[in-house]
Amino acid sequence: MTAKIINGIEVSAAIRADLRERVTAMADRGVVPGLAVIKVGVDPASAVYVRNKVRACGEVGIQSSQYDFEANVSQQTVLDLIGDLNERPNIHGILVQLPLPPHFAIADILQTISVDKDVDGFHLYNVGGLVAGGTVFPPCTPYGVVKILEHEGIEIEGKNVVVVGASNIVGKPMALMLMQRDATVCICHAKTRDLAQFTILADILVVAVGKPNLILPEMVKTGAVVIDVGINRLPDGKLVGDTDFEGLRHKVSHITPVPGGVGPMTVTMLLANTVASAERRLQTQSERLLTSVAS
Ligand code: GUN
């Protein structure tokens, strides 16, 4: 079997084209979606991610504003900025790039972002929404994985899904989103013994750990769908995921490459959440206007 290599750039482009149209439709009603991006410190990976996010906003017509702080900035300064951004009507999404320096209490930062502007989906309300099945903003990376599966026509209902990695940003929300779509979900993590006994059962295997070559061909079922969320830089500078891509592509039915698989989708779903936030606000305003006219 030779796998279909899923092109995340292509899937992203289709979604971004739709977003551009929605942004244009809002512009006709005088609204430009706005995203505020906050970065603290000089983590090189964060700098690249933030640059990509800001550039992508420009591509679909979202107005982005970037706030960069030195690593030694006080938490209160950042909380004050978030409080201010929460009140601004031209801001529809607020994102604080993680990780933050050690003197920050990340939970305090994330819980201060208004639920209606939490386009990363990290606020406890949105996390709770994932559990109860009514989230406001799905977190971007797992949301991107679901969109890839939908785009490829891969059925989720009733499938055995194994998620390797139990982070708050990817693994846990991924598992909840797929469970919501009636998959049978198993989560593996750093303490899982004999990983292969679980991964071999997967119809859909999602791997988000950060270890090159963690998943080898003998650990997957023939014909499985493999979604590789890992991004690892090898000593020779090459970017790879968490799976043995060359080995797996002759055994599975679908696989995402690294780079060019899930990565572009994460940024695209951030744009999608920001556009959805602006549309929701417009909808709420229109409904309020109608109610006040009727009364
Ligand atoms: N750091 C790594 N991934 C993410 C993400 O999706 N959002 C934010 N805010 N920070 C991150």
mmCIF file of C-alpha atoms and ligand atoms in Angstrom:
data_model
loop_
_atom_site.group_PDB
_atom_site.id
_atom_site.type_symbol
_atom_site.label_atom_id
_atom_site.label_comp_id
_atom_site.label_asym_id
_atom_site.label_seq_id
_atom_site.Cartn_x
_atom_site.Cartn_y
_atom_site.Cartn_z
ATOM 1 C CA MET A 1 0.000 0.000 0.000
ATOM 2 C CA THR A 2 1.181 3.503 -0.759
ATOM 3 C CA ALA A 3 -0.270 6.240 1.380
ATOM 4 C CA LYS A 4 -1.952 9.381 0.225
ATOM 5 C CA ILE A 5 0.271 12.172 1.527
ATOM 6 C CA ILE A 6 -2.085 14.804 2.860
ATOM 7 C CA ASN A 7 -1.116 18.279 1.733
ATOM 8 C CA GLY A 8 -1.898 20.617 4.636
ATOM 9 C CA ILE A 9 -0.900 23.635 2.576
ATOM 10 C CA GLU A 10 -3.590 22.798 0.014
ATOM 11 C CA VAL A 11 -6.280 22.179 2.654
ATOM 12 C CA SER A 12 -5.249 25.441 4.339
ATOM 13 C CA ALA A 13 -5.454 27.365 1.079
ATOM 14 C CA ALA A 14 -9.043 26.211 0.512
ATOM 15 C CA ILE A 15 -10.070 27.279 4.020
ATOM 16 C CA ARG A 16 -8.233 30.613 3.716
ATOM 17 C CA ALA A 17 -9.994 31.368 0.419
ATOM 18 C CA ASP A 18 -13.330 30.909 2.182
ATOM 19 C CA LEU A 19 -12.151 33.116 5.070
ATOM 20 C CA ARG A 20 -11.161 35.893 2.648
ATOM 21 C CA GLU A 21 -14.694 35.886 1.244
ATOM 22 C CA ARG A 22 -16.206 36.081 4.716
ATOM 23 C CA VAL A 23 -13.863 38.950 5.639
ATOM 24 C CA THR A 24 -14.906 40.806 2.476
ATOM 25 C CA ALA A 25 -18.577 40.297 3.330
ATOM 26 C CA MET A 26 -17.972 41.794 6.778
ATOM 27 C CA ALA A 27 -16.027 44.717 5.323
ATOM 28 C CA ASP A 28 -19.195 45.603 3.396
ATOM 29 C CA ARG A 29 -20.847 45.989 6.795
ATOM 30 C CA GLY A 30 -17.977 48.116 8.144
ATOM 31 C CA VAL A 31 -16.255 45.449 10.272
ATOM 32 C CA VAL A 32 -12.620 44.345 10.000
ATOM 33 C CA PRO A 33 -11.721 41.320 12.178
ATOM 34 C CA GLY A 34 -8.917 42.221 14.595
ATOM 35 C CA LEU A 35 -6.419 39.902 16.306
ATOM 36 C CA ALA A 36 -4.046 41.000 19.096
ATOM 37 C CA VAL A 37 -0.913 38.865 19.493
ATOM 38 C CA ILE A 38 1.121 39.136 22.704
ATOM 39 C CA LYS A 39 4.658 37.765 22.914
ATOM 40 C CA VAL A 40 6.880 37.837 25.988
ATOM 41 C CA GLY A 41 10.635 37.209 25.800
ATOM 42 C CA VAL A 42 12.846 36.047 22.953
ATOM 43 C CA ASP A 43 12.074 32.338 22.484
ATOM 44 C CA PRO A 44 13.189 31.794 18.849
ATOM 45 C CA ALA A 45 10.412 29.294 18.034
ATOM 46 C CA SER A 46 7.778 31.676 19.422
ATOM 47 C CA ALA A 47 9.198 34.486 17.285
ATOM 48 C CA VAL A 48 8.754 32.329 14.147
ATOM 49 C CA TYR A 49 5.224 31.256 15.116
ATOM 50 C CA VAL A 50 4.142 34.819 15.867
ATOM 51 C CA ARG A 51 5.614 36.104 12.607
ATOM 52 C CA ASN A 52 3.721 33.398 10.690
ATOM 53 C CA LYS A 53 0.462 34.209 12.469
ATOM 54 C CA VAL A 54 0.761 37.951 11.825
ATOM 55 C CA ARG A 55 1.653 37.379 8.160
ATOM 56 C CA ALA A 56 -1.274 34.976 7.693
ATOM 57 C CA CYS A 57 -3.678 37.558 9.157
ATOM 58 C CA GLY A 58 -2.633 39.989 6.436
ATOM 59 C CA GLU A 59 -3.280 37.369 3.748
ATOM 60 C CA VAL A 60 -6.975 37.023 4.624
ATOM 61 C CA GLY A 61 -7.640 40.651 5.606
ATOM 62 C CA ILE A 62 -7.536 40.327 9.401
ATOM 63 C CA GLN A 63 -6.068 43.382 11.131
ATOM 64 C CA SER A 64 -3.363 42.159 13.503
ATOM 65 C CA SER A 65 -1.635 44.106 16.254
ATOM 66 C CA GLN A 66 1.475 42.725 17.912
ATOM 67 C CA TYR A 67 2.623 43.447 21.481
ATOM 68 C CA ASP A 68 6.184 42.373 22.306
ATOM 69 C CA PHE A 69 7.463 42.472 25.879
ATOM 70 C CA GLU A 70 10.912 41.882 27.375
ATOM 71 C CA ALA A 71 11.207 38.596 29.297
ATOM 72 C CA ASN A 72 11.345 40.442 32.638
ATOM 73 C CA VAL A 73 8.039 42.303 32.173
ATOM 74 C CA SER A 74 5.719 41.979 35.163
ATOM 75 C CA GLN A 75 2.702 39.713 34.906
ATOM 76 C CA GLN A 76 0.516 42.650 35.965
ATOM 77 C CA THR A 77 1.596 44.677 32.921
ATOM 78 C CA VAL A 78 0.468 41.876 30.617
ATOM 79 C CA LEU A 79 -2.774 41.376 32.585
ATOM 80 C CA ASP A 80 -3.496 45.103 32.267
ATOM 81 C CA LEU A 81 -2.967 44.971 28.511
ATOM 82 C CA ILE A 82 -5.315 41.961 28.224
ATOM 83 C CA GLY A 83 -7.914 43.828 30.290
ATOM 84 C CA ASP A 84 -7.647 46.757 27.903
ATOM 85 C CA LEU A 85 -7.857 44.545 24.782
ATOM 86 C CA ASN A 86 -10.910 42.766 26.238
ATOM 87 C CA GLU A 87 -12.751 46.105 26.146
ATOM 88 C CA ARG A 88 -11.740 47.178 22.635
ATOM 89 C CA PRO A 89 -14.516 46.647 20.065
ATOM 90 C CA ASN A 90 -12.058 46.449 17.130
ATOM 91 C CA ILE A 91 -10.320 43.424 18.712
ATOM 92 C CA HIS A 92 -12.073 40.083 18.140
ATOM 93 C CA GLY A 93 -9.278 37.736 19.186
ATOM 94 C CA ILE A 94 -6.493 37.835 21.785
ATOM 95 C CA LEU A 95 -3.603 35.395 21.735
ATOM 96 C CA VAL A 96 -0.755 35.111 24.233
ATOM 97 C CA GLN A 97 2.035 33.070 22.684
ATOM 98 C CA LEU A 98 3.219 30.227 24.930
ATOM 99 C CA PRO A 99 5.524 29.402 26.598
ATOM 100 C CA LEU A 100 5.774 32.336 29.011
ATOM 101 C CA PRO A 101 8.763 33.058 31.292
ATOM 102 C CA PRO A 102 8.761 31.130 34.600
ATOM 103 C CA HIS A 103 7.568 34.071 36.748
ATOM 104 C CA PHE A 104 4.203 34.004 34.917
ATOM 105 C CA ALA A 105 1.208 32.025 36.196
ATOM 106 C CA ILE A 106 -0.072 30.877 32.798
ATOM 107 C CA ALA A 107 -3.520 29.998 34.174
ATOM 108 C CA ASP A 108 -4.009 33.593 35.426
ATOM 109 C CA ILE A 109 -3.095 34.948 32.008
ATOM 110 C CA LEU A 110 -5.352 32.565 30.085
ATOM 111 C CA GLN A 111 -8.308 33.048 32.423
ATOM 112 C CA THR A 112 -8.095 36.842 32.027
ATOM 113 C CA ILE A 113 -8.702 36.713 28.275
ATOM 114 C CA SER A 114 -12.388 37.331 27.571
ATOM 115 C CA VAL A 115 -14.090 34.039 26.649
ATOM 116 C CA ASP A 116 -15.531 35.750 23.559
ATOM 117 C CA LYS A 117 -12.017 36.653 22.343
ATOM 118 C CA ASP A 118 -10.201 33.456 23.344
ATOM 119 C CA VAL A 119 -9.355 32.400 19.776
ATOM 120 C CA ASP A 120 -6.710 29.935 21.041
ATOM 121 C CA GLY A 121 -9.436 28.117 22.968
ATOM 122 C CA PHE A 122 -7.313 27.850 26.122
ATOM 123 C CA HIS A 123 -9.676 29.551 28.609
ATOM 124 C CA LEU A 124 -11.204 27.104 31.104
ATOM 125 C CA TYR A 125 -14.697 27.971 29.819
ATOM 126 C CA ASN A 126 -13.728 26.874 26.318
ATOM 127 C CA VAL A 127 -11.980 23.788 27.683
ATOM 128 C CA GLY A 128 -15.141 22.966 29.643
ATOM 129 C CA GLY A 129 -17.132 23.510 26.459
ATOM 130 C CA LEU A 130 -15.048 20.810 24.784
ATOM 131 C CA VAL A 131 -15.992 18.359 27.535
ATOM 132 C CA ALA A 132 -19.681 19.261 27.392
ATOM 133 C CA GLY A 133 -19.774 19.486 23.593
ATOM 134 C CA GLY A 134 -20.532 23.189 23.198
ATOM 135 C CA THR A 135 -17.214 24.968 22.888
ATOM 136 C CA VAL A 136 -16.967 28.593 21.760
ATOM 137 C CA PHE A 137 -13.530 28.321 20.139
ATOM 138 C CA PRO A 138 -11.927 24.927 19.436
ATOM 139 C CA PRO A 139 -8.152 24.967 20.035
ATOM 140 C CA CYS A 140 -6.386 25.539 16.738
ATOM 141 C CA THR A 141 -4.173 22.473 16.257
ATOM 142 C CA PRO A 142 -6.787 19.772 17.031
ATOM 143 C CA TYR A 143 -9.358 21.833 15.112
ATOM 144 C CA GLY A 144 -6.957 21.717 12.143
ATOM 145 C CA VAL A 145 -6.644 17.936 12.449
ATOM 146 C CA VAL A 146 -10.431 17.535 12.393
ATOM 147 C CA LYS A 147 -10.614 19.773 9.308
ATOM 148 C CA ILE A 148 -7.940 17.654 7.569
ATOM 149 C CA LEU A 149 -9.905 14.464 8.305
ATOM 150 C CA GLU A 150 -13.118 16.078 7.033
ATOM 151 C CA HIS A 151 -11.418 17.418 3.913
ATOM 152 C CA GLU A 152 -10.031 13.955 3.094
ATOM 153 C CA GLY A 153 -13.450 12.362 3.645
ATOM 154 C CA ILE A 154 -12.115 10.198 6.458
ATOM 155 C CA GLU A 155 -14.969 9.012 8.645
ATOM 156 C CA ILE A 156 -14.459 9.476 12.392
ATOM 157 C CA GLU A 157 -17.649 7.944 13.822
ATOM 158 C CA GLY A 158 -17.046 4.512 15.320
ATOM 159 C CA LYS A 159 -13.330 4.506 14.483
ATOM 160 C CA ASN A 160 -10.584 3.449 16.881
ATOM 161 C CA VAL A 161 -8.559 6.594 17.461
ATOM 162 C CA VAL A 162 -5.318 6.571 19.404
ATOM 163 C CA VAL A 163 -3.895 9.931 20.458
ATOM 164 C CA VAL A 164 -0.252 9.786 21.539
ATOM 165 C CA GLY A 165 0.566 12.791 23.742
ATOM 166 C CA ALA A 166 -1.673 14.251 26.434
ATOM 167 C CA SER A 167 -0.798 17.952 26.382
ATOM 168 C CA ASN A 168 -3.380 20.625 27.178
ATOM 169 C CA ILE A 169 -2.754 22.277 23.789
ATOM 170 C CA VAL A 170 -3.060 19.232 21.517
ATOM 171 C CA GLY A 171 -3.543 15.725 22.965
ATOM 172 C CA LYS A 172 -6.326 16.271 25.500
ATOM 173 C CA PRO A 173 -8.512 18.577 23.353
ATOM 174 C CA MET A 174 -7.875 16.312 20.334
ATOM 175 C CA ALA A 175 -9.197 13.311 22.229
ATOM 176 C CA LEU A 176 -12.289 15.222 23.388
ATOM 177 C CA MET A 177 -13.072 16.552 19.912
ATOM 178 C CA LEU A 178 -12.856 13.092 18.366
ATOM 179 C CA MET A 179 -14.896 11.543 21.175
ATOM 180 C CA GLN A 180 -17.530 14.215 20.503
ATOM 181 C CA ARG A 181 -17.613 12.865 16.940
ATOM 182 C CA ASP A 182 -18.289 9.352 18.263
ATOM 183 C CA ALA A 183 -14.843 7.825 17.849
ATOM 184 C CA THR A 184 -13.557 5.301 20.390
ATOM 185 C CA VAL A 185 -10.612 7.192 21.804
ATOM 186 C CA CYS A 186 -7.523 6.048 23.684
ATOM 187 C CA ILE A 187 -4.935 8.541 24.987
ATOM 188 C CA CYS A 188 -1.329 7.447 25.440
ATOM 189 C CA HIS A 189 1.321 9.548 27.187
ATOM 190 C CA ALA A 190 4.848 9.577 28.561
ATOM 191 C CA LYS A 191 4.026 6.935 31.204
ATOM 192 C CA THR A 192 2.231 4.552 28.839
ATOM 193 C CA ARG A 193 3.837 1.095 28.914
ATOM 194 C CA ASP A 194 4.288 -0.724 25.610
ATOM 195 C CA LEU A 195 2.986 2.034 23.344
ATOM 196 C CA ALA A 196 2.773 -0.317 20.357
ATOM 197 C CA GLN A 197 0.020 -2.468 21.893
ATOM 198 C CA PHE A 198 -2.224 0.610 21.702
ATOM 199 C CA THR A 199 -1.065 2.208 18.447
ATOM 200 C CA ILE A 200 -1.476 -1.069 16.519
ATOM 201 C CA LEU A 201 -5.246 -0.897 17.163
ATOM 202 C CA ALA A 202 -5.657 2.592 15.692
ATOM 203 C CA ASP A 203 -7.735 3.243 12.580
ATOM 204 C CA ILE A 204 -6.684 6.866 13.067
ATOM 205 C CA LEU A 205 -3.426 7.590 14.890
ATOM 206 C CA VAL A 206 -2.664 11.152 16.021
ATOM 207 C CA VAL A 207 0.845 11.696 17.360
ATOM 208 C CA ALA A 208 1.815 14.885 19.207
ATOM 209 C CA VAL A 209 4.811 14.167 21.400
ATOM 210 C CA GLY A 210 7.948 15.827 20.020
ATOM 211 C CA LYS A 211 10.146 12.719 19.561
ATOM 212 C CA PRO A 212 11.517 11.865 16.107
ATOM 213 C CA ASN A 213 10.867 8.271 14.978
ATOM 214 C CA LEU A 214 8.626 7.489 17.949
ATOM 215 C CA ILE A 215 6.170 5.670 15.672
ATOM 216 C CA LEU A 216 7.678 2.904 13.524
ATOM 217 C CA PRO A 217 5.948 0.847 10.796
ATOM 218 C CA GLU A 218 5.562 -2.248 12.995
ATOM 219 C CA MET A 219 3.544 -0.152 15.482
ATOM 220 C CA VAL A 220 0.696 0.695 13.072
ATOM 221 C CA LYS A 221 -2.070 -1.253 11.380
ATOM 222 C CA THR A 222 -1.951 -1.612 7.578
ATOM 223 C CA GLY A 223 -4.245 1.028 6.067
ATOM 224 C CA ALA A 224 -4.350 3.262 9.155
ATOM 225 C CA VAL A 225 -4.605 7.056 8.890
ATOM 226 C CA VAL A 226 -1.603 8.738 10.535
ATOM 227 C CA ILE A 227 -1.659 12.391 11.577
ATOM 228 C CA ASP A 228 1.761 13.597 12.686
ATOM 229 C CA VAL A 229 1.583 16.759 14.819
ATOM 230 C CA GLY A 230 5.231 16.595 15.961
ATOM 231 C CA ILE A 231 7.786 19.192 14.868
ATOM 232 C CA ASN A 232 11.414 18.304 15.622
ATOM 233 C CA ARG A 233 14.614 19.890 14.369
ATOM 234 C CA LEU A 234 17.353 17.251 13.808
ATOM 235 C CA PRO A 235 21.050 18.081 14.408
ATOM 236 C CA ASP A 236 21.532 18.428 10.615
ATOM 237 C CA GLY A 237 18.824 21.120 10.588
ATOM 238 C CA LYS A 238 16.141 18.920 8.951
ATOM 239 C CA LEU A 239 12.569 19.323 10.206
ATOM 240 C CA VAL A 240 10.783 16.020 10.985
ATOM 241 C CA GLY A 241 7.677 14.847 12.808
ATOM 242 C CA ASP A 242 7.232 12.071 15.391
ATOM 243 C CA THR A 243 6.821 9.230 12.894
ATOM 244 C CA ASP A 244 9.113 7.279 10.591
ATOM 245 C CA PHE A 245 7.505 8.907 7.552
ATOM 246 C CA GLU A 246 9.429 6.959 4.884
ATOM 247 C CA GLY A 247 8.722 3.637 6.597
ATOM 248 C CA LEU A 248 5.048 4.350 7.275
ATOM 249 C CA ARG A 249 4.102 5.702 3.872
ATOM 250 C CA HIS A 250 4.286 2.194 2.390
ATOM 251 C CA LYS A 251 1.949 0.735 5.011
ATOM 252 C CA VAL A 252 -0.750 3.282 5.865
ATOM 253 C CA SER A 253 -3.598 4.738 3.781
ATOM 254 C CA HIS A 254 -3.029 8.434 4.622
ATOM 255 C CA ILE A 255 -0.221 10.324 6.330
ATOM 256 C CA THR A 256 0.563 13.984 6.997
ATOM 257 C CA PRO A 257 4.121 15.115 6.202
ATOM 258 C CA VAL A 258 6.303 17.390 8.345
ATOM 259 C CA PRO A 259 6.621 20.127 7.281
ATOM 260 C CA GLY A 260 3.509 20.827 5.208
ATOM 261 C CA GLY A 261 0.922 18.755 7.073
ATOM 262 C CA VAL A 262 -0.741 19.871 10.291
ATOM 263 C CA GLY A 263 1.522 22.935 10.797
ATOM 264 C CA PRO A 264 -0.146 25.257 8.263
ATOM 265 C CA MET A 265 -3.560 24.194 9.565
ATOM 266 C CA THR A 266 -2.857 25.482 13.090
ATOM 267 C CA VAL A 267 -2.387 29.033 11.832
ATOM 268 C CA THR A 268 -5.354 28.722 9.476
ATOM 269 C CA MET A 269 -7.701 27.662 12.272
ATOM 270 C CA LEU A 270 -6.533 30.638 14.345
ATOM 271 C CA LEU A 271 -7.653 32.830 11.434
ATOM 272 C CA ALA A 272 -10.923 30.871 11.253
ATOM 273 C CA ASN A 273 -11.611 31.412 14.975
ATOM 274 C CA THR A 274 -10.867 35.135 14.644
ATOM 275 C CA VAL A 275 -13.212 35.517 11.664
ATOM 276 C CA ALA A 276 -15.896 33.476 13.472
ATOM 277 C CA SER A 277 -15.514 35.731 16.518
ATOM 278 C CA ALA A 278 -16.040 38.883 14.424
ATOM 279 C CA GLU A 279 -19.065 37.306 12.700
ATOM 280 C CA ARG A 280 -20.577 36.331 16.040
ATOM 281 C CA ARG A 281 -20.185 39.856 17.377
ATOM 282 C CA LEU A 282 -21.832 41.280 14.257
ATOM 283 C CA GLN A 283 -24.666 38.781 14.588
ATOM 284 C CA THR A 284 -25.200 39.673 18.267
ATOM 285 C CA GLN A 285 -25.214 43.393 17.444
ATOM 286 C CA SER A 286 -27.762 42.865 14.644
ATOM 287 C CA GLU A 287 -30.004 40.831 16.944
ATOM 288 C CA ARG A 288 -29.814 43.519 19.659
ATOM 289 C CA LEU A 289 -30.701 46.182 17.116
ATOM 290 C CA LEU A 290 -33.694 44.158 15.907
ATOM 291 C CA THR A 291 -34.882 43.639 19.478
ATOM 292 C CA SER A 292 -34.599 47.346 20.310
ATOM 293 C CA VAL A 293 -36.460 48.296 17.098
ATOM 294 C CA ALA A 294 -39.234 45.789 17.876
ATOM 295 C CA SER A 295 -39.718 46.970 21.473
HETATM 296 N N1 GUN B 1 2.668 27.704 21.679
HETATM 297 C C1 GUN B 1 2.684 26.550 20.984
HETATM 298 N N2 GUN B 1 1.502 26.359 20.351
HETATM 299 C C2 GUN B 1 0.729 27.409 20.676
HETATM 300 C C3 GUN B 1 -0.591 27.782 20.319
HETATM 301 O O1 GUN B 1 -1.325 27.093 19.602
HETATM 302 N N3 GUN B 1 -1.036 28.964 20.828
HETATM 303 C C4 GUN B 1 -0.262 29.731 21.643
HETATM 304 N N4 GUN B 1 -0.785 30.857 22.123
HETATM 305 N N5 GUN B 1 0.961 29.409 22.001
HETATM 306 C C5 GUN B 1 1.458 28.259 21.506
#
